[in-house]
Coordinates of C-alpha atoms in Angstrom, one line a residue:
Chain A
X537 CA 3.1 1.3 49.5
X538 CA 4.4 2.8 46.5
X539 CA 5.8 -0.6 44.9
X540 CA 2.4 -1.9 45.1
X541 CA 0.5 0.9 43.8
X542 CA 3.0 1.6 40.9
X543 CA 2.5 -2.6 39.9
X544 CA -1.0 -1.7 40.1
X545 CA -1.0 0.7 37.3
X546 CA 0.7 -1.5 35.3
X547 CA -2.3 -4.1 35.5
X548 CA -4.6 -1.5 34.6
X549 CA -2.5 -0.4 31.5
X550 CA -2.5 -4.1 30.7
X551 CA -5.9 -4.5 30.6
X552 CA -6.0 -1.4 28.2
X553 CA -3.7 -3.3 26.0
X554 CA -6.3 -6.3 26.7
X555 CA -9.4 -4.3 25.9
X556 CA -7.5 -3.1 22.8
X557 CA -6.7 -6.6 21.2
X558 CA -10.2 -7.6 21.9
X559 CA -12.6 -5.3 21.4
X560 CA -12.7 -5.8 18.0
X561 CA -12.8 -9.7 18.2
X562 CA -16.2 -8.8 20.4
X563 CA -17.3 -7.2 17.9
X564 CA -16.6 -9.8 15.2
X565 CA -18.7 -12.0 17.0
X566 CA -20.9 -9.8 18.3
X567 CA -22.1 -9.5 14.3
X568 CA -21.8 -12.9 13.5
X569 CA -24.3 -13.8 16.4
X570 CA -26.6 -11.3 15.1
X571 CA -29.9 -11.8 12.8
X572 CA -29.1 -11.0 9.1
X573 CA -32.7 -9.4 8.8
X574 CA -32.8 -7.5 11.9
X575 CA -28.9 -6.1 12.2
X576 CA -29.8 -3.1 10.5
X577 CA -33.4 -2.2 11.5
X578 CA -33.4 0.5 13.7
X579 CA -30.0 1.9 15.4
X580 CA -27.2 -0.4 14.9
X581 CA -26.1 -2.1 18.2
X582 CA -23.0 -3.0 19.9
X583 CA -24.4 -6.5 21.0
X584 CA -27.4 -8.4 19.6
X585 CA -30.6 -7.8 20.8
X586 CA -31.7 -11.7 20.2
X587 CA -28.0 -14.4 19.0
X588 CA -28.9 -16.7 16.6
X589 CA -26.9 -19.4 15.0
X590 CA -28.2 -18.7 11.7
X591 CA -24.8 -17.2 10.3
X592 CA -23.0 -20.2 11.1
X593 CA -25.4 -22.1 9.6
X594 CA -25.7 -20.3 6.5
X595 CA -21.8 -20.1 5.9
X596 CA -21.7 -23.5 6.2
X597 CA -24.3 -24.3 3.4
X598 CA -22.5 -21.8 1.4
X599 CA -20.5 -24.2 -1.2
X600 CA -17.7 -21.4 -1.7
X601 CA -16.9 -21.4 2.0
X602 CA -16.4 -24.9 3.0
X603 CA -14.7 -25.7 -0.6
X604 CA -12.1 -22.4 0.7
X605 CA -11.7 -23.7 3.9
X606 CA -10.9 -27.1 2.2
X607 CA -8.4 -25.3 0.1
X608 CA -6.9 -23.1 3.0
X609 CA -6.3 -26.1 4.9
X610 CA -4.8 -28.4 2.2
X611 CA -2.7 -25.3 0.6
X612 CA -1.7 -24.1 3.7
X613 CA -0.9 -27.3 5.4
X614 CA 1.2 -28.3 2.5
X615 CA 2.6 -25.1 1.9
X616 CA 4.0 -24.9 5.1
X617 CA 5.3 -29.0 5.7
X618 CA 7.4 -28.5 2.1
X619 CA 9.2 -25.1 3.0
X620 CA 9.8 -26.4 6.8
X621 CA 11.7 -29.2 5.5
X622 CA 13.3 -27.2 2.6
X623 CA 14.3 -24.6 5.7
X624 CA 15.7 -27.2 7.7
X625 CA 18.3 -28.0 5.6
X626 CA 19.1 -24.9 4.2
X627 CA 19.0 -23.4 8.3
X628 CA 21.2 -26.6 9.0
X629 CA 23.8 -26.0 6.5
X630 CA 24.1 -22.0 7.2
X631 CA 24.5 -22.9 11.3
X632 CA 26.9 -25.9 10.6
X633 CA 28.9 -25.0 8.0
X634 CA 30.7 -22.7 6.8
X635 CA 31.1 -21.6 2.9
X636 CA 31.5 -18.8 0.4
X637 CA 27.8 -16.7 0.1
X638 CA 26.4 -17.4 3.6
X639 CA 25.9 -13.9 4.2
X640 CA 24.7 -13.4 0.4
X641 CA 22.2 -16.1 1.1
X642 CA 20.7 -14.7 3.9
X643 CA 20.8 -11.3 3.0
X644 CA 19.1 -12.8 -0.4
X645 CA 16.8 -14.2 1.5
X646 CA 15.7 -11.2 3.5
X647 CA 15.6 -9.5 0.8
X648 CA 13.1 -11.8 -0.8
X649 CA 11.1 -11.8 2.5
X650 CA 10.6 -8.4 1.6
X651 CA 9.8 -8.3 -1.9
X652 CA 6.3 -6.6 -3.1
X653 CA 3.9 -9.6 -4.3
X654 CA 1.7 -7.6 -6.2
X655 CA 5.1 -6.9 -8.9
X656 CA 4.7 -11.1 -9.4
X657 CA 1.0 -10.8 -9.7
X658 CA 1.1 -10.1 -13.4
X659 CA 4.1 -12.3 -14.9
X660 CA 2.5 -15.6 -12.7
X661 CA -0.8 -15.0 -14.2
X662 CA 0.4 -15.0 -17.2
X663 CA 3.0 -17.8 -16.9
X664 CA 0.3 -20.0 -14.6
X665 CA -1.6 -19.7 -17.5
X666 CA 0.6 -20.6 -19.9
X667 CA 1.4 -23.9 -17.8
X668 CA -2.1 -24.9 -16.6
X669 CA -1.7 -24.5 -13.0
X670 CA -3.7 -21.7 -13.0
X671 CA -6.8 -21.9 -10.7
X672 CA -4.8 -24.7 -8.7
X673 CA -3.5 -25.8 -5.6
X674 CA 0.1 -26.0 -7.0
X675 CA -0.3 -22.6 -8.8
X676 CA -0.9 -21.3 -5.4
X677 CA 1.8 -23.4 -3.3
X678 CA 4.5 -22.3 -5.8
X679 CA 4.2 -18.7 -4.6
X680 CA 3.3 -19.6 -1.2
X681 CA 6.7 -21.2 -1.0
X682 CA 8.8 -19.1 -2.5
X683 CA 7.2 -16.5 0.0
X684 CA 7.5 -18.4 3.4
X685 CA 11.0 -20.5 2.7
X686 CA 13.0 -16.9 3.0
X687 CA 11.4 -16.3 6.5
X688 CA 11.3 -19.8 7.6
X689 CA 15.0 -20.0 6.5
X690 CA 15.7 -16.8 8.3
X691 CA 14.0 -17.8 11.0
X692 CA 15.0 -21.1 11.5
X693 CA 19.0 -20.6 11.1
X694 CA 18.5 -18.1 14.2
X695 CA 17.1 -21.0 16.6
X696 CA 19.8 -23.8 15.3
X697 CA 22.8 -21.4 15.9
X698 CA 22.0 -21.7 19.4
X699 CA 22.5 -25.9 19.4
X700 CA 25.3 -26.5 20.7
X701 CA 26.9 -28.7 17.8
X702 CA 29.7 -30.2 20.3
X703 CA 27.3 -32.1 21.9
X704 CA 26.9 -34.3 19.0
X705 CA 30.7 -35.2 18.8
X706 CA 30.1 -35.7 22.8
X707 CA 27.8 -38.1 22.3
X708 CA 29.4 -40.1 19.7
X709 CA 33.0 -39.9 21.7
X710 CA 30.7 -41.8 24.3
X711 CA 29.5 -44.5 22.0
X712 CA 26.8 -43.5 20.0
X713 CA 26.6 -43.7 16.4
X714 CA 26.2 -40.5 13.8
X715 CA 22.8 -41.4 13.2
X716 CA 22.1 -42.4 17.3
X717 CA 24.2 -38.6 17.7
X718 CA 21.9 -36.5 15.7
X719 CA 18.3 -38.1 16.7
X720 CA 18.9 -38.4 20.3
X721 CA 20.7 -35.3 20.4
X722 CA 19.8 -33.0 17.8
X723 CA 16.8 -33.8 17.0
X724 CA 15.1 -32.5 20.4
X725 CA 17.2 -29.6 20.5
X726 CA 16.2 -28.4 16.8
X727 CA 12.6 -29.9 17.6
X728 CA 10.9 -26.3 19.1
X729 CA 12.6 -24.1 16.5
X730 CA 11.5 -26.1 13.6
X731 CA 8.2 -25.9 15.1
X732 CA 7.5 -22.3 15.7
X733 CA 8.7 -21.9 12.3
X734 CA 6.4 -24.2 11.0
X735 CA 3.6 -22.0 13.0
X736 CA 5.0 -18.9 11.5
X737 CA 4.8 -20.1 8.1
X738 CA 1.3 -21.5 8.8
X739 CA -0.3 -18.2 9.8
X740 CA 1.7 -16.6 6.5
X741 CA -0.5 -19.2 4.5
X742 CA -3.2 -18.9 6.2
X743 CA -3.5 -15.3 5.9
X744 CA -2.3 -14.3 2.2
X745 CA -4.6 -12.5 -0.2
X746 CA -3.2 -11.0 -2.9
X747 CA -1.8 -14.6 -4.6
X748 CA -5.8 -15.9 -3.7
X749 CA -7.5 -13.4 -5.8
X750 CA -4.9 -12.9 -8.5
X751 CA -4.3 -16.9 -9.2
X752 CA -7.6 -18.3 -8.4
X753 CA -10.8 -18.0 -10.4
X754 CA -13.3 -20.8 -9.0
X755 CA -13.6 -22.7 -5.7
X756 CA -11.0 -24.9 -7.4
X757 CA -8.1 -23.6 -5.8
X758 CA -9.5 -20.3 -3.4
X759 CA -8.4 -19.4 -0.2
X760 CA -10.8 -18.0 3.1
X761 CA -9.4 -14.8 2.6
X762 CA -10.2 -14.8 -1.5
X763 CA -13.3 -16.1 -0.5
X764 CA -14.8 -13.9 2.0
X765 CA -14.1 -11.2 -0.2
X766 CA -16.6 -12.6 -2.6
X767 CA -18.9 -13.6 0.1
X768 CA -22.8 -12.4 -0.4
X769 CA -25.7 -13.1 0.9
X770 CA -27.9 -15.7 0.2
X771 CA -30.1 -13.7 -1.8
X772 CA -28.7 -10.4 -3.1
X773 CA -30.8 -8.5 -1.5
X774 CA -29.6 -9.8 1.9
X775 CA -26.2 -7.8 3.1
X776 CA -23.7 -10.5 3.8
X777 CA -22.7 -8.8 6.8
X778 CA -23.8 -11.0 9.4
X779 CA -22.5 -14.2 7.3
X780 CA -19.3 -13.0 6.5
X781 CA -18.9 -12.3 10.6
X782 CA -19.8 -15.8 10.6
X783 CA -17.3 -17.4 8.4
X784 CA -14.6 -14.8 9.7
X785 CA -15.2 -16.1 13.1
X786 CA -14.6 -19.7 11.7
X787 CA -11.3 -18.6 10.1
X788 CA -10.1 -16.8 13.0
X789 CA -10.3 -20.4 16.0
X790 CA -7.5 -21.6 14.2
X791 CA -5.7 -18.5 14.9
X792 CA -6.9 -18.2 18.4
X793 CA -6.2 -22.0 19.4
X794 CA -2.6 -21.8 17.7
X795 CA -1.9 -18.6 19.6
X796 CA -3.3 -19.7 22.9
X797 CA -1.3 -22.9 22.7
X798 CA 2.2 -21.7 21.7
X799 CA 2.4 -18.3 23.0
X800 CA 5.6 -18.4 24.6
X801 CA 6.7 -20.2 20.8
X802 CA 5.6 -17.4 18.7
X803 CA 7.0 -14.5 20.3
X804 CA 10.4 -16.4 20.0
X805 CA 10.1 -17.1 16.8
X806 CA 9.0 -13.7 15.8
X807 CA 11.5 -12.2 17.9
X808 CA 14.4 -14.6 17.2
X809 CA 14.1 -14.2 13.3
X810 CA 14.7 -10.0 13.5
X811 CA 16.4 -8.8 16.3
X812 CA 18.2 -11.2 18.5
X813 CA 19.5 -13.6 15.5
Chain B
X673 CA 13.3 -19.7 -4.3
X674 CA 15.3 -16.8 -6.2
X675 CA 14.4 -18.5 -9.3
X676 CA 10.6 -18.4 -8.6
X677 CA 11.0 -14.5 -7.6
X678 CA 13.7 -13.3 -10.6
X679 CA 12.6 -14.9 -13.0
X680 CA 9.0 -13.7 -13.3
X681 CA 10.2 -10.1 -12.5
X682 CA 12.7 -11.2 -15.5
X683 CA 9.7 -11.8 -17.5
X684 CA 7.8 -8.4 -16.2
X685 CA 10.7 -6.9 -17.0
X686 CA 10.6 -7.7 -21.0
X687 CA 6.6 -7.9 -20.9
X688 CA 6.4 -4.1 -19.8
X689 CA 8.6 -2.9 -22.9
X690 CA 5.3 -4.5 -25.3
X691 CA 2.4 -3.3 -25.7
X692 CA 0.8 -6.4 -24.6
X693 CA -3.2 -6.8 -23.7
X694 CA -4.7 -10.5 -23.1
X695 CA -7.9 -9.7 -24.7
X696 CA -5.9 -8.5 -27.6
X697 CA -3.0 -11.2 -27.6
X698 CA -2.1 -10.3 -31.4
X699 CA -1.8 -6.6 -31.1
X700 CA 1.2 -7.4 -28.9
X701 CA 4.4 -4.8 -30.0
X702 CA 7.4 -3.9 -28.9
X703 CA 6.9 -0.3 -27.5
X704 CA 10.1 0.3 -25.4
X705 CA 9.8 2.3 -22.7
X706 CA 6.3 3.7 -23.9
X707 CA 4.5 1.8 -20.9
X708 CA 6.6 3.7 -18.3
X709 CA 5.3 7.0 -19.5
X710 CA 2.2 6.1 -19.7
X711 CA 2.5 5.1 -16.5
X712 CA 4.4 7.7 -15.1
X713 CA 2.4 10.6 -16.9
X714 CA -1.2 9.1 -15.3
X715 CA -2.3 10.8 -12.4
X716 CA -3.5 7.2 -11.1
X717 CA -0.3 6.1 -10.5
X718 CA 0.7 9.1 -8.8
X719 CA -2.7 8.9 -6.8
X720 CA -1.4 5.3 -6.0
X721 CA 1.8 6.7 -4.7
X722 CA 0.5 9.2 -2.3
X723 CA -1.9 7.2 -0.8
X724 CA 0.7 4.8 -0.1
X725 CA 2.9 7.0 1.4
X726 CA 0.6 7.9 3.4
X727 CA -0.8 4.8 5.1
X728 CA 2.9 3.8 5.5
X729 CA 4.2 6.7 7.1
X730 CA 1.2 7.5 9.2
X731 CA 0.7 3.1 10.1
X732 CA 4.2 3.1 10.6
X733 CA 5.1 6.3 12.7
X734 CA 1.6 5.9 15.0
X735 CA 2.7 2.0 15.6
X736 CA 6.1 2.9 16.7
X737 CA 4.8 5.0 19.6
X738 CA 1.9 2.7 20.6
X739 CA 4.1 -0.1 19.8
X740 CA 6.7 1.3 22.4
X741 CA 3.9 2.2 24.8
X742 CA 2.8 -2.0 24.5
X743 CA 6.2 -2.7 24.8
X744 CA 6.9 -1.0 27.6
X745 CA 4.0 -2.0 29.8
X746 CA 4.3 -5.9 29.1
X747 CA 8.2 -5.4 30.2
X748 CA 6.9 -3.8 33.2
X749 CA 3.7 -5.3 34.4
X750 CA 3.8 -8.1 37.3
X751 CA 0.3 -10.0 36.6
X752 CA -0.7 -11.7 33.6
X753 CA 2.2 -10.9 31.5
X754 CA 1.6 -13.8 29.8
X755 CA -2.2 -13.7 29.3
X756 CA -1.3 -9.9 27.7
X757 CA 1.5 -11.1 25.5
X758 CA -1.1 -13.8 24.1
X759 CA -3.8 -11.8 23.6
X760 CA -1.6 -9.2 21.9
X761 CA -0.7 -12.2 19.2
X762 CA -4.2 -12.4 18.2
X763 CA -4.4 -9.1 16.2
X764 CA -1.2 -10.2 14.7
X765 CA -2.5 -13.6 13.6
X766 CA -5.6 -12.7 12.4
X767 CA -6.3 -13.0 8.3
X768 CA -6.0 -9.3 7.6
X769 CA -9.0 -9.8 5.1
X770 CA -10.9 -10.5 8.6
X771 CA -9.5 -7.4 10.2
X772 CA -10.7 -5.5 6.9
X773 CA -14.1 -7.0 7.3
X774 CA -14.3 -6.0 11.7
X775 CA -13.2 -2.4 10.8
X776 CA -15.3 -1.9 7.8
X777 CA -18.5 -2.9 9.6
X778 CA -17.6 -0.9 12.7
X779 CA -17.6 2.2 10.7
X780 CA -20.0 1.7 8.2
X781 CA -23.2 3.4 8.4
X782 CA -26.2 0.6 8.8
X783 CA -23.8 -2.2 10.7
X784 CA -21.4 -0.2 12.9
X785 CA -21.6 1.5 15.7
X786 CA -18.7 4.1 15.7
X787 CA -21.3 6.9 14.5
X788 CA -23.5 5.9 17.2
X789 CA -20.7 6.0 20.0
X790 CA -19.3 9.3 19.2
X791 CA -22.6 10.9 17.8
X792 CA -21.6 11.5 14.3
X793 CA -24.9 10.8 12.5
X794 CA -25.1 9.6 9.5
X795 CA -21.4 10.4 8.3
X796 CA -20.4 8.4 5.7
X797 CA -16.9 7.1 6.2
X798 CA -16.5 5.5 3.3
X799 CA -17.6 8.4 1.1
X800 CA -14.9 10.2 0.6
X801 CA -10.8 9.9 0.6
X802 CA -9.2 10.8 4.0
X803 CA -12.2 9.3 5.9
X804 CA -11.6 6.1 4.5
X805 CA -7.9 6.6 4.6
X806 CA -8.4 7.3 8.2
X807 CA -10.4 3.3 8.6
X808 CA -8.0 1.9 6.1
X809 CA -4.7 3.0 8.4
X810 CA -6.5 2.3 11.4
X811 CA -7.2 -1.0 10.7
X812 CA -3.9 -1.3 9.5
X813 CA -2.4 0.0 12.8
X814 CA -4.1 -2.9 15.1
X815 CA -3.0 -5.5 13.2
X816 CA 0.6 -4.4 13.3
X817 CA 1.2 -2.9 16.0
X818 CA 1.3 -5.9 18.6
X819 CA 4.5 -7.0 15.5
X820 CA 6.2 -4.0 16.1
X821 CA 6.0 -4.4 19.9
X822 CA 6.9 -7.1 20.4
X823 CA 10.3 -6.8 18.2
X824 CA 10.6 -3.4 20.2
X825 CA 9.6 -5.8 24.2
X826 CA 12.9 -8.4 22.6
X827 CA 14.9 -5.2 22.2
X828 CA 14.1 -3.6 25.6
X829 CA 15.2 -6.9 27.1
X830 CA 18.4 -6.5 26.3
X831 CA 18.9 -3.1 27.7
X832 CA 21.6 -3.6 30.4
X833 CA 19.7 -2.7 33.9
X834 CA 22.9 -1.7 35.5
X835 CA 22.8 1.2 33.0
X836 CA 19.1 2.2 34.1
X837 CA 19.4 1.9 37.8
X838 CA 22.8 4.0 37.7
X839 CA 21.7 6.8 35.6
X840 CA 18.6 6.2 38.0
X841 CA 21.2 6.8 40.8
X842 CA 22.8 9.9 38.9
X843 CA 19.9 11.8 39.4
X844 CA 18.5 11.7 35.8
X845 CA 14.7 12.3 35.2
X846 CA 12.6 9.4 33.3
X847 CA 12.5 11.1 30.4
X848 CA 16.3 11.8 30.8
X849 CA 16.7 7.7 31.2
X850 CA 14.9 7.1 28.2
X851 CA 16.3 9.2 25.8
X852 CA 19.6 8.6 27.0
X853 CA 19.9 5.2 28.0
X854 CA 17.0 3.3 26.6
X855 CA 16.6 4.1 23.2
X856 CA 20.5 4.4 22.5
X857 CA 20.7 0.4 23.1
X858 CA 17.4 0.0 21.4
X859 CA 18.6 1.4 17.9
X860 CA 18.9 -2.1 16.6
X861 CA 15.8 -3.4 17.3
X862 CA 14.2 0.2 16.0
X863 CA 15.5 0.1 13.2
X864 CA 14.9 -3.3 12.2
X865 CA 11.1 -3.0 13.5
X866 CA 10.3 0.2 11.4
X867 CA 12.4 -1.2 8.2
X868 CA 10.4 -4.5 8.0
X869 CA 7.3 -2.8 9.1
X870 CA 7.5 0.0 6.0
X871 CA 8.6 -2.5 3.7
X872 CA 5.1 -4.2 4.5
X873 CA 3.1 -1.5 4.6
X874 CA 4.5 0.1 1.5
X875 CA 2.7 -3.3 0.2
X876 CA -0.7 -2.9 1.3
X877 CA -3.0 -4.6 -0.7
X878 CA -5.7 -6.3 1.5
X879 CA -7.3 -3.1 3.6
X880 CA -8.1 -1.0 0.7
X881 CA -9.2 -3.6 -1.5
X882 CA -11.8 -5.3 1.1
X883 CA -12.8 -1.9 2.3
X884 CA -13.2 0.4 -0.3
X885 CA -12.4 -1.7 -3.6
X886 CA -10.1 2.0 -4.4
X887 CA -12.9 4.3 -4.4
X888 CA -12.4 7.5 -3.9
X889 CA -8.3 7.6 -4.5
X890 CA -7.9 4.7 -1.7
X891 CA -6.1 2.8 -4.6
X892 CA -2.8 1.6 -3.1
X893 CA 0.1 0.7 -5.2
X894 CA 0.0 -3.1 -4.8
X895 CA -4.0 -2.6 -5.8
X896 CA -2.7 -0.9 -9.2
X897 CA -0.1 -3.6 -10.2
X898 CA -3.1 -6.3 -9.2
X899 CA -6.0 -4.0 -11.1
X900 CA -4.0 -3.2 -14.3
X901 CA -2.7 -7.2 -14.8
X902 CA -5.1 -9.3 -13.2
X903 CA -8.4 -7.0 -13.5
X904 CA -7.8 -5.2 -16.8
X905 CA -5.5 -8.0 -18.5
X906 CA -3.0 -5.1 -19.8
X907 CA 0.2 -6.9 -19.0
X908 CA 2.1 -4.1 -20.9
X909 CA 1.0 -1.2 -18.9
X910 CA 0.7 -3.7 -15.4
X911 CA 4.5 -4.9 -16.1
X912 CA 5.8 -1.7 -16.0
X913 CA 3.4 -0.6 -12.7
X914 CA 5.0 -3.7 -11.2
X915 CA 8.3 -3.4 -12.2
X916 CA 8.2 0.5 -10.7
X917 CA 6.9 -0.9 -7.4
X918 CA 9.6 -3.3 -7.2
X919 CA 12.1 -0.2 -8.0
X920 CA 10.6 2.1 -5.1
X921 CA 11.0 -0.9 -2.3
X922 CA 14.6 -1.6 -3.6
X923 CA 14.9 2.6 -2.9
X924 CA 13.4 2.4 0.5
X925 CA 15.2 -0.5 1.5
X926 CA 18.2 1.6 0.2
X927 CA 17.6 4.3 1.5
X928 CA 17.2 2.5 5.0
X929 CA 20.3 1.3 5.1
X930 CA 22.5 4.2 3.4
X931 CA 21.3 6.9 6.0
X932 CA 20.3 4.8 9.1
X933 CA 23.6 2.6 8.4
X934 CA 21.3 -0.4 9.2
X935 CA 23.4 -3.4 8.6
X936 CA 21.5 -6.3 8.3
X937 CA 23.8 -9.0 9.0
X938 CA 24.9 -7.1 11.7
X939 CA 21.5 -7.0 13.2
X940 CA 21.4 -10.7 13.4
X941 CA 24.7 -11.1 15.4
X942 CA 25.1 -9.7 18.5
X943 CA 23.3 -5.8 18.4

């Protein structure tokens, strides 16, 4: 059968796609499961000769990591509740009403989404200095918001144009109160975009860099990603290699367990925010 | 949020016309444009540029085909679309400091393997430019892609299948289909997935800077602006390199949408 041999290719360019995602993953913890003395003796492997939960271990002594991963988690966590609410409105008020600038704002705010961080690095150094939040979690938040409320706004006005906003009249012509109108009908409906937007931003926190070097200085205020890159060993003459695997792998289950649990939610959020609108 | 992006480029704006160093806050003077040819007139900038260019166009041109390729087969294939379309998010979720950290030990000469696979020795990747370029863009180009793709799946949706089946019925060949019916009604989504996704690359910052720390003429544009204000605390002379950065995404973006007539409003409505 032709049909069946044609869907059969398909799996097996599938799985290429597969292999290709996570191969590299493998190898992440592939390294991380390795022994820091014995990952270089000889020919580097592919897989460990002997795993060892040293690396874990070892990250987790580390002072720097567990204070970053304290600091991901609060920044990022509070980065991302603030510009979801902020976005809610502002995606409320673009799908409901209608008023001068709408187009400006969102065009603004694309715009924004856009803009190259590393031409802010200098002038908020400078300024967060000036203001003592340098080296803070509100020195790093500020950015973070101004960073993730364009796309969150973008892609937040995309889902609640789709609500239809007769349905709240509806319900109040049958009865219900304003208030009653919007929670028991609006509410819901809004609920699953505000949430993948809220997932969207969260990875955005989660993953920045540039802001974590630039506006950080001590565990204070720094992110994973600042902190890997100033990950060594526990003595300098052991290569961090193995323990940076480690913590990576630890920074990267959040990812995983988000992604695994709201697939089908982050493709339409991705998707909804750029092309369909 | 337009306050917390203008006014700071305001303030790079007047800071790059001073001469203006943080370990030297009282030699601070008003130099006019001086920075910007300094800037301008270094080879380091120009370094900066190119290698920029590079990784984008290269990232960017490579992702669209594989990108189409992913797209393609996850709008095709029966089984586990879904298991595919999750593990494709992965790479797109990861910290990109992470995806530095996989690449970089992969290819590196005591940790990695890649030398061992394809029998290359003891090549040093990291040793000199294009090498390094190569592991910077590749590492680049897995971490995007499944973006790209999946912008580029939402788009191939909305192809009308009437229009495939009767050009199907016409007679014309695959490639004929595609070219004539599938990418036509995919402009939209092609456009808008290679404008965001040159816009980002054009501000690469993270691969470079965990892989080779801009050795060998890796140094990105982004890495200038952060090395000349945050680094070297010369706000004068790291004012005007961000400033200039700013300008050259403004002229992409412009350029996007002068000559590929993207309009962006338009791509949210009904394209």
């Amino acid at each position: 059968m032709a049909g069946q041999r044609t869907s059969n290719w398909w799996t097996v360019w599938g799985l290429v796609i597969l292999a290709w995602a996570a191969f590299p993953l493998l190898w992440m913890t592939s390294l991380a499961f390795k022994s820091p003395d014995t990952f270089r003796t000889g020919e580097p492997s592919f897989l460990p000769k002997e795993w060892t939960w040293d690396n874990f271990e070892s990250a987790f002594d580390n002072e720097l990591f567990t204070a970053a991963l304290r600091n991901s988690f609060g920044i990022a966590i509070i980065a991302t509740v603030l510009s979801v609410i902020v976005a809610m409105f502002a995606a409320y008020a673009i799908a409901r009403l209608e008023f001068p600038g709408k187009k400006l704002l969102l065009s603004m705010a694309l715009a924004i989404a856009m803009f190259p961080q590393a031409a802010l690095v200098g002038p908020l150094f400078n300024m967060w200095r000036g203001l003592g939040i340098y080296d803070t979690w509100v020195g790093l938040i500020i950015p973070y918001l101004t960073f993730a409320l364009p796309l969150s706004i973008w892609t937040m006005s995309a889902f609640f144009r789709q609500i239809p906003w007769e349905m709240e009249q509806a319900a109040q012509v049958d009865g219900a109160t304003a208030w009653q109108a919007f929670r028991r009908v609006i509410v819901p409906l809004a609920a699953p975009g505000v949430f993948t937007t809220a997932i969207l931003t969260f990875f955005f926190c989660w993953n920045e860099f540039l802001f974590a070097i630039s506006l950080t200085s001590t565990d204070r205020a720094r992110t994973v990603p600042a902190a890997l890159s100033f990950f060594t060993g526990q003595s300098q003459f052991q290569s961090p290699v193995t323990a940076v695997m480690a913590a990576s792998v630890v920074v990267t289950i959040p990812i995983v367990i988000l992604v695994l649990v709201f697939q089908r939610r982050i493709v339409a959020g991705l998707t909804a925010g750029a092309v369909k609108g | 949020m337009i306050l917390v992006t203008a006014y700071p480029l305001g303030y790079a704006l007047v800071l790059s016309l001073y001469r203006y160093r943080l370990t030297d806050p009282d030699g601070r003077e008003f130099v006019g444009v001086q920075n910007y040819v300094t800037v301008l007139t270094d080879p380091v900038w120009w370094s900066a540029a190119s290698t920029t260019a590079t990784i984008t166009v290269i990232s960017v041109a490579v992702e669209l085909v594989l990108g189409f390729a992913f797209a393609w087969v996850m709008f095709r294939i029966l089984r586990g679309r879904s298991l595919i379309r999750t593990a494709i998010l992965v790479p797109y979720g990861i910290v990109t400091v992470v995806s530095a950290f996989i690449w970089r030990y992969a290819f590196q000469l005591d940790s990695g393997f890649v030398n061992q696979w394809f029998g290359l020795g003891d090549f040093n990747w990291f040793g000199e430019r294009w090498s390094s370029l190569f592991v910077i863009t590749l590492s680049e180009i897995w971490k995007t892609t499944p973006f790209i793709s999946l912008l580029l799946l939402a788009g191939l949706v909305q192809v009308p299948e009437e229009l495939m089946e009767a050009a199907k019925v016409d007679g014309a060949t695959a490639w004929q289909r595609l070219r004539k019916v599938v990418l036509p009604n995919m402009k939209a989504a092609i456009m808008v997935a290679v404008l965001f996704r040159t816009l980002d690359a054009w501000r690469i910052f993270d691969n470079p800077f965990v892989m080779t720390g801009g050795a060998n003429e890796t140094e990105t544009l982004s890495f200038l602006a952060y090395r000349q204000n945050v680094t070297l605390v010369n706000l004068g002379a790291g004012s005007a390199v961000s400033v200039l950065l700013f300008a050259t995404v403004v002229l992409i973006a412009f350029v996007f949408i002068k000559v590929f007539r993207t309009d962006l409003s338009q791509v949210r409505g009904d394209s």
